Short mmCIF file of C-alpha atoms and ligand atoms in Angstrom, two decimals:
data_model
loop_
_atom_site.label_atom_id
_atom_site.label_comp_id
_atom_site.label_asym_id
_atom_site.label_seq_id
_atom_site.Cartn_x
_atom_site.Cartn_y
_atom_site.Cartn_z
CA MET A 1 14.15 -1.03 -7.10
CA LYS A 2 12.73 -4.40 -9.09
CA ALA A 3 9.10 -5.21 -8.21
CA PHE A 4 7.91 -8.85 -9.56
CA TYR A 5 4.30 -9.62 -10.41
CA ALA A 6 2.24 -11.47 -12.26
CA GLU A 7 -1.71 -10.88 -13.27
CA GLU A 8 -2.77 -14.32 -12.68
CA GLN A 9 -1.88 -13.20 -9.28
CA LYS A 10 -5.28 -11.10 -9.10
CA ARG A 11 -7.61 -14.30 -10.19
CA HIS A 12 -7.91 -15.47 -6.38
CA ASP A 13 -11.34 -13.83 -5.59
CA PRO A 14 -12.19 -14.92 -2.69
CA LYS A 15 -16.20 -14.57 -0.91
CA ALA A 16 -16.66 -16.30 2.25
CA PHE A 17 -15.19 -14.63 5.50
CA LEU A 18 -16.48 -15.62 8.91
CA SER A 19 -15.43 -13.20 11.61
CA SER A 20 -16.07 -13.36 15.11
CA GLY A 21 -18.94 -16.02 13.89
CA ALA A 22 -20.57 -13.24 11.52
CA GLN A 23 -20.17 -13.34 7.75
CA LYS A 24 -18.77 -10.55 5.81
CA PRO A 25 -16.90 -9.67 2.82
CA ASN A 26 -13.24 -11.56 2.52
CA PRO A 27 -11.17 -8.36 2.91
CA GLU A 28 -8.51 -10.01 0.21
CA LYS A 29 -10.07 -8.91 -2.56
CA PRO A 30 -8.12 -8.44 -5.88
CA GLU A 31 -7.90 -4.75 -5.86
CA ARG A 32 -5.31 -4.75 -3.16
CA VAL A 33 -3.10 -5.63 -6.04
CA GLU A 34 -3.78 -2.14 -7.72
CA ARG A 35 -3.33 0.15 -4.93
CA LEU A 36 0.00 -1.95 -3.79
CA LEU A 37 1.21 -1.70 -8.10
CA VAL A 38 0.68 2.60 -7.84
CA GLY A 39 2.30 2.56 -4.76
CA ALA A 40 5.81 0.57 -5.86
CA LYS A 41 5.81 2.32 -9.01
CA ALA A 42 5.32 5.78 -7.11
CA ALA A 43 8.46 4.23 -5.03
CA GLY A 44 10.61 3.93 -8.62
CA CYS A 45 10.03 0.27 -8.94
CA THR A 46 9.72 -1.03 -11.96
CA ILE A 47 7.43 -4.01 -12.40
CA GLU A 48 8.47 -7.02 -14.41
CA ARG A 49 6.54 -10.62 -14.78
CA PRO A 50 8.37 -13.41 -12.60
CA ARG A 51 9.00 -16.54 -14.86
CA ASP A 52 7.50 -19.80 -14.20
CA HIS A 53 9.83 -21.76 -11.63
CA GLY A 54 7.65 -24.91 -11.03
CA LEU A 55 7.08 -26.74 -8.39
CA GLY A 56 10.66 -27.48 -6.78
CA PRO A 57 11.03 -24.36 -4.83
CA VAL A 58 7.46 -24.92 -3.05
CA ALA A 59 7.85 -28.51 -2.81
CA ALA A 60 11.30 -27.03 -0.44
CA VAL A 61 8.82 -25.97 2.22
CA HIS A 62 5.74 -27.71 2.07
CA THR A 63 4.61 -31.01 1.79
CA PRO A 64 3.81 -32.52 -1.07
CA GLU A 65 0.29 -34.31 0.42
CA TYR A 66 -0.54 -30.42 0.93
CA LEU A 67 0.18 -29.67 -2.08
CA ASP A 68 -1.47 -31.99 -3.98
CA PHE A 69 -4.50 -31.14 -1.92
CA LEU A 70 -4.06 -27.32 -2.85
CA GLU A 71 -4.17 -27.96 -6.78
CA HIS A 72 -6.51 -30.63 -5.99
CA ILE A 73 -9.43 -30.22 -3.67
CA PHE A 74 -11.33 -27.28 -5.37
CA ALA A 75 -12.32 -29.96 -8.54
CA ARG A 76 -13.05 -32.76 -6.33
CA TRP A 77 -14.79 -30.70 -3.21
CA GLN A 78 -17.09 -29.63 -7.25
CA ARG A 79 -17.95 -33.42 -6.90
CA ILE A 80 -19.80 -33.19 -3.68
CA GLU A 81 -23.58 -33.14 -3.91
CA GLY A 82 -24.87 -29.43 -2.75
CA ALA A 83 -21.03 -28.56 -1.85
CA SER A 84 -20.37 -24.85 -1.47
CA ALA A 85 -19.32 -22.54 -4.40
CA GLU A 86 -15.72 -22.03 -2.41
CA VAL A 87 -14.21 -24.95 -0.45
CA ILE A 88 -14.33 -24.49 3.53
CA PRO A 89 -13.82 -26.66 5.93
CA ASN A 90 -16.63 -27.34 9.01
CA ILE A 91 -14.74 -30.03 10.90
CA HIS A 92 -10.91 -29.56 12.07
CA PRO A 93 -8.72 -31.92 13.94
CA ILE A 94 -8.09 -31.21 17.26
CA ALA A 95 -4.31 -33.23 17.04
CA ARG A 96 -3.04 -33.55 14.16
CA ASP A 97 -1.02 -37.59 14.36
CA GLY A 98 -4.51 -39.28 13.50
CA SER A 99 -4.89 -40.56 10.37
CA TYR A 100 -5.12 -38.58 6.85
CA PRO A 101 -8.69 -38.92 5.54
CA ALA A 102 -9.52 -39.94 2.30
CA SER A 103 -12.50 -37.47 1.97
CA ALA A 104 -12.31 -33.96 0.30
CA VAL A 105 -14.13 -32.39 3.93
CA GLY A 106 -11.91 -34.62 5.65
CA GLN A 107 -8.35 -33.06 4.18
CA ALA A 108 -10.21 -29.68 3.88
CA GLY A 109 -10.40 -29.30 7.96
CA TYR A 110 -6.71 -31.60 8.22
CA HIS A 111 -4.71 -28.35 5.29
CA MET A 112 -7.46 -25.35 6.53
CA ALA A 113 -6.68 -23.44 9.92
CA ASP A 114 -9.31 -21.80 9.80
CA THR A 115 -12.66 -20.16 7.48
CA ALA A 116 -10.31 -17.55 5.98
CA CYS A 117 -9.09 -19.09 3.31
CA PRO A 118 -11.30 -20.35 0.82
CA ILE A 119 -10.39 -21.99 -2.07
CA SER A 120 -11.92 -21.69 -5.47
CA GLY A 121 -11.04 -22.45 -8.88
CA GLU A 122 -8.48 -20.02 -9.21
CA THR A 123 -6.27 -20.39 -5.77
CA TRP A 124 -3.83 -22.68 -6.55
CA ARG A 125 -2.90 -21.01 -9.62
CA SER A 126 -2.89 -17.73 -8.29
CA ALA A 127 -0.94 -18.79 -4.75
CA LEU A 128 1.66 -20.29 -7.27
CA TRP A 129 2.30 -16.81 -9.45
CA SER A 130 2.36 -15.40 -6.06
CA ALA A 131 5.04 -17.67 -4.90
CA TRP A 132 7.34 -17.46 -8.18
CA SER A 133 7.13 -13.37 -7.60
CA ALA A 134 8.58 -14.25 -3.99
CA ILE A 135 11.14 -16.57 -6.20
CA GLU A 136 12.15 -14.10 -8.34
CA ALA A 137 12.98 -11.50 -6.44
CA ALA A 138 14.89 -13.72 -4.56
CA GLU A 139 17.08 -14.71 -7.63
CA GLY A 140 17.39 -10.94 -8.29
CA VAL A 141 19.07 -10.59 -4.94
CA MET A 142 21.42 -13.79 -5.10
CA SER A 143 22.36 -12.32 -8.92
CA GLY A 144 23.54 -9.11 -6.63
CA ALA A 145 20.84 -7.23 -6.64
CA PRO A 146 21.40 -4.97 -3.24
CA ALA A 147 16.92 -5.14 -2.83
CA ALA A 148 13.65 -6.99 -4.57
CA TYR A 149 10.25 -6.28 -4.02
CA ALA A 150 7.83 -9.54 -4.20
CA LEU A 151 4.01 -8.16 -4.71
CA CYS A 152 2.42 -11.50 -3.18
CA ARG A 153 -1.01 -11.42 -3.14
CA PRO A 154 -2.49 -14.03 -2.21
CA PRO A 155 0.03 -13.61 0.75
CA GLY A 156 1.70 -16.30 2.31
CA HIS A 157 2.62 -16.10 6.26
CA HIS A 158 -0.13 -17.80 7.92
CA ALA A 159 0.49 -20.99 5.83
CA PHE A 160 2.38 -24.12 7.52
CA ALA A 161 4.17 -26.69 5.77
CA ASP A 162 0.73 -28.64 5.66
CA VAL A 163 -2.04 -26.08 6.42
CA ALA A 164 -3.66 -22.97 4.77
CA GLY A 165 -4.88 -20.29 7.02
CA GLY A 166 -5.69 -16.33 7.34
CA PHE A 167 -6.03 -15.63 3.49
CA CYS A 168 -2.80 -17.81 2.98
CA PHE A 169 -1.72 -20.96 1.12
CA ILE A 170 1.61 -20.79 -0.49
CA ASN A 171 4.23 -19.45 2.13
CA ASN A 172 6.13 -16.63 0.25
CA SER A 173 8.27 -15.60 2.62
CA ALA A 174 9.11 -19.09 3.55
CA VAL A 175 9.93 -20.41 0.13
CA ALA A 176 12.26 -16.92 -0.52
CA ALA A 177 14.25 -17.30 2.38
CA GLN A 178 14.66 -21.33 1.09
CA THR A 179 15.57 -20.29 -2.12
CA LEU A 180 18.60 -17.64 -0.73
CA ARG A 181 20.06 -20.36 1.53
CA LYS A 182 21.16 -22.28 -1.66
CA GLN A 183 23.51 -18.86 -1.26
CA ALA A 184 23.43 -17.89 2.08
CA ALA A 185 24.45 -20.20 5.16
CA ARG A 186 22.32 -17.98 6.88
CA VAL A 187 18.67 -16.23 6.09
CA ALA A 188 16.84 -13.82 8.85
CA ILE A 189 13.24 -13.37 8.39
CA LEU A 190 11.54 -10.45 9.59
CA ASP A 191 8.19 -9.84 10.01
CA VAL A 192 6.32 -6.71 10.44
CA ASP A 193 2.61 -7.64 9.57
CA LEU A 194 0.42 -6.91 12.27
CA HIS A 195 -0.66 -10.19 12.59
CA HIS A 196 2.44 -13.07 14.02
CA GLY A 197 3.66 -15.19 11.15
CA ASN A 198 2.77 -18.13 12.31
CA GLY A 199 3.07 -20.11 9.79
CA THR A 200 7.05 -18.91 9.08
CA GLN A 201 7.35 -19.83 12.98
CA GLY A 202 5.83 -23.52 12.17
CA ILE A 203 7.99 -23.73 9.05
CA PHE A 204 11.47 -23.45 10.63
CA TYR A 205 10.86 -23.95 14.26
CA ALA A 206 13.27 -26.93 14.74
CA ARG A 207 15.44 -25.00 12.48
CA PRO A 208 19.07 -23.20 13.62
CA ASP A 209 20.06 -21.82 9.58
CA VAL A 210 16.55 -19.60 9.39
CA LEU A 211 16.01 -17.16 12.26
CA THR A 212 12.33 -15.93 12.34
CA VAL A 213 11.38 -12.81 14.34
CA SER A 214 8.37 -11.39 14.00
CA LEU A 215 6.67 -8.09 15.41
CA HIS A 216 2.76 -8.22 15.84
CA ALA A 217 -0.59 -7.32 17.88
CA ASP A 218 -0.49 -9.40 20.79
CA PRO A 219 -2.05 -12.60 20.21
CA VAL A 220 -3.79 -13.30 23.29
CA ARG A 221 -6.33 -11.31 22.31
CA PHE A 222 -5.73 -11.20 18.53
CA TYR A 223 -5.50 -13.88 16.13
CA PRO A 224 -4.09 -16.02 15.13
CA PHE A 225 -4.48 -16.53 19.29
CA PHE A 226 -2.63 -20.15 19.71
CA TRP A 227 0.85 -18.83 18.11
CA GLY A 228 2.72 -15.80 18.81
CA HIS A 229 3.43 -15.54 22.23
CA ALA A 230 7.21 -14.42 23.29
CA ASP A 231 7.60 -18.03 24.98
CA GLU A 232 7.84 -19.51 21.96
CA ARG A 233 11.74 -19.75 21.05
CA GLY A 234 11.96 -23.19 18.86
CA GLU A 235 12.15 -26.86 19.47
CA GLY A 236 15.38 -29.02 18.75
CA PRO A 237 18.28 -26.95 17.13
CA GLY A 238 15.69 -24.95 16.33
CA LEU A 239 15.69 -23.83 20.09
CA GLY A 240 16.95 -20.38 20.14
CA TYR A 241 15.91 -19.31 16.71
CA ASN A 242 12.39 -17.73 16.68
CA PHE A 243 12.06 -14.38 18.53
CA ASN A 244 8.24 -13.06 18.97
CA LEU A 245 7.75 -9.52 19.81
CA PRO A 246 4.04 -9.03 20.96
CA LEU A 247 2.75 -5.54 20.71
CA ALA A 248 0.12 -3.61 23.41
CA ARG A 249 -3.11 -3.20 20.99
CA LYS A 250 -2.77 0.17 19.31
CA SER A 251 0.60 0.48 19.74
CA GLY A 252 2.22 3.38 17.70
CA ASP A 253 5.37 4.23 15.88
CA ALA A 254 7.55 4.94 18.74
CA ALA A 255 6.64 1.50 20.36
CA PHE A 256 6.80 -0.46 16.84
CA LEU A 257 10.76 1.64 16.20
CA GLU A 258 11.52 0.57 19.76
CA ALA A 259 10.84 -3.17 19.45
CA LEU A 260 12.45 -3.22 15.83
CA ASP A 261 15.59 -2.29 17.54
CA VAL A 262 14.98 -5.14 20.02
CA ALA A 263 14.42 -7.27 16.43
CA PHE A 264 17.72 -6.27 15.02
CA GLN A 265 20.34 -6.63 18.56
CA ARG A 266 18.57 -10.47 17.73
CA ILE A 267 19.39 -10.37 14.02
CA ARG A 268 22.79 -9.16 14.41
CA ALA A 269 24.12 -11.79 16.72
CA PHE A 270 22.64 -14.50 14.09
CA ALA A 271 24.96 -12.67 11.74
CA PRO A 272 22.86 -13.51 8.51
CA GLU A 273 24.20 -13.10 4.92
CA ALA A 274 20.64 -12.59 3.73
CA LEU A 275 17.12 -10.89 5.09
CA VAL A 276 13.91 -11.67 4.04
CA VAL A 277 11.43 -8.92 5.44
CA ALA A 278 7.61 -10.47 5.62
CA LEU A 279 5.83 -6.82 4.94
CA GLY A 280 2.53 -6.14 6.14
CA LEU A 281 0.94 -2.73 5.97
CA ASP A 282 -2.12 -4.19 8.52
CA ALA A 283 -0.10 -2.83 11.39
CA PHE A 284 -1.65 1.09 9.90
CA GLU A 285 -3.69 2.94 11.62
CA GLY A 286 -6.06 2.91 9.21
CA ASP A 287 -6.57 -0.42 8.43
CA PRO A 288 -9.71 -1.85 8.57
CA PHE A 289 -8.45 -4.62 10.93
CA GLY A 290 -6.85 -2.16 13.36
CA GLY A 291 -4.88 -3.99 15.66
CA LEU A 292 -1.83 -1.91 16.13
CA SER A 293 -1.64 2.37 15.04
CA LEU A 294 1.36 3.08 12.86
CA THR A 295 1.43 5.64 10.56
CA THR A 296 2.51 6.36 6.82
CA GLN A 297 5.86 7.66 8.05
CA GLY A 298 6.06 5.10 10.61
CA PHE A 299 6.25 2.52 7.58
CA SER A 300 9.35 5.08 6.03
CA ARG A 301 10.53 5.03 9.38
CA ILE A 302 10.70 1.47 9.29
CA GLY A 303 11.61 0.73 5.71
CA GLU A 304 14.73 3.14 6.72
CA ALA A 305 15.78 1.38 9.60
CA ILE A 306 15.77 -2.44 7.81
CA ALA A 307 17.86 -0.52 5.04
CA GLY A 308 20.35 0.76 7.56
CA ARG A 309 21.41 -3.15 8.22
CA GLY A 310 22.94 -3.07 5.11
CA LEU A 311 21.79 -7.01 4.16
CA PRO A 312 20.75 -8.09 0.93
CA THR A 313 16.93 -7.85 1.41
CA VAL A 314 14.04 -9.59 -0.22
CA ILE A 315 10.48 -7.93 0.49
CA VAL A 316 7.52 -9.97 0.22
CA GLN A 317 4.35 -8.24 0.50
CA GLU A 318 2.04 -9.76 2.99
CA GLY A 319 -0.99 -8.35 4.43
CA GLY A 320 -2.72 -4.83 4.65
CA TYR A 321 -6.26 -4.23 3.38
CA LEU A 322 -8.37 -1.82 1.61
CA CYS A 323 -7.81 1.87 2.89
CA ASP A 324 -7.32 5.09 1.00
CA GLU A 325 -3.31 4.68 2.72
CA LEU A 326 -2.80 1.37 1.42
CA GLY A 327 -0.33 2.35 -2.17
CA ASP A 328 0.46 5.26 0.22
CA ASN A 329 2.52 3.46 2.89
CA LEU A 330 3.56 0.82 0.43
CA THR A 331 5.40 4.02 -0.92
CA ALA A 332 6.44 5.05 2.06
CA PHE A 333 8.21 1.47 3.08
CA LEU A 334 9.97 1.74 0.10
CA THR A 335 10.58 5.22 -0.44
CA GLY A 336 12.10 5.05 2.80
CA PHE A 337 14.34 1.78 2.34
CA GLY A 338 15.75 3.28 -0.60
CA GLY A 339 16.46 6.29 1.67
CA GLY A 340 18.44 4.65 4.01
CA LYS A 341 21.82 3.89 4.67
CA ARG A 342 22.77 1.60 2.04
ZN1 ZN B 1 -1.67 -9.41 9.18
#
């Protein structure tokens, strides 16, 4: 299987992170890339650099206001006297239907959901290359490859059409799905990250052409708190095209695979022509977030189960944080996927 990644994706190096009010080092470290590259190569992937795909495929799922903000906010922030080294909001609108602020501080609050997505001078470029990796993988599948892996970093599934959040800026899985839509009438996104894919859900919430399915730790007491509940089913023409499967904290392989079967039932009934897997590896029992308790073998079985669907598949890297097994877990998933019944 081909894997796509560009060196520029490593330049974004966020420092700030607030967790339960405490300042901690940001866990979305560039070193993740090194571990994931080793893991992908161990599974037999060849690593290729994506092409420059311009803004078009990104603008297909994000607003121009937001993309302009992402590209220019760092330079504007630096002109504020006494401003922090990274763009971090200190105020958010409690509703987003009011006026659009002109100031850098106001716009940061408008376009950033939380304090986990600080923006530096490298963020825009890294996020754009990350999205281009996803596009390249989608185009590979559209050209006939049964599957491709996009080593996306920074990740994307918490980014909405006009909001960054949770280490995410451009929604790579959404960009991949929208790219696949050029050929496929219906695309399903299966998100197996520990956290609910709230940005992806938001982008497609009113659309019946992209089914969004997410398995994740129950948000009733877990990030992203306000999204990911079972009663969120879509709206308007998209009603019935969003499916959330929240899992009890510390759920292991058996519970996850059982929920995956339920997810597949829904996906089968949607009859998609292509699949995007939002592959978080942070549901691992040894991940620093500690929300679920999957094993390395569990990732292999998940990969095998997904491959068994026989759909053209774009695998997009989402979360998964530094622990000794991070690379092994990717190898296990990709090997399981390759060993499936395709
Ligand atoms: Zn996650």
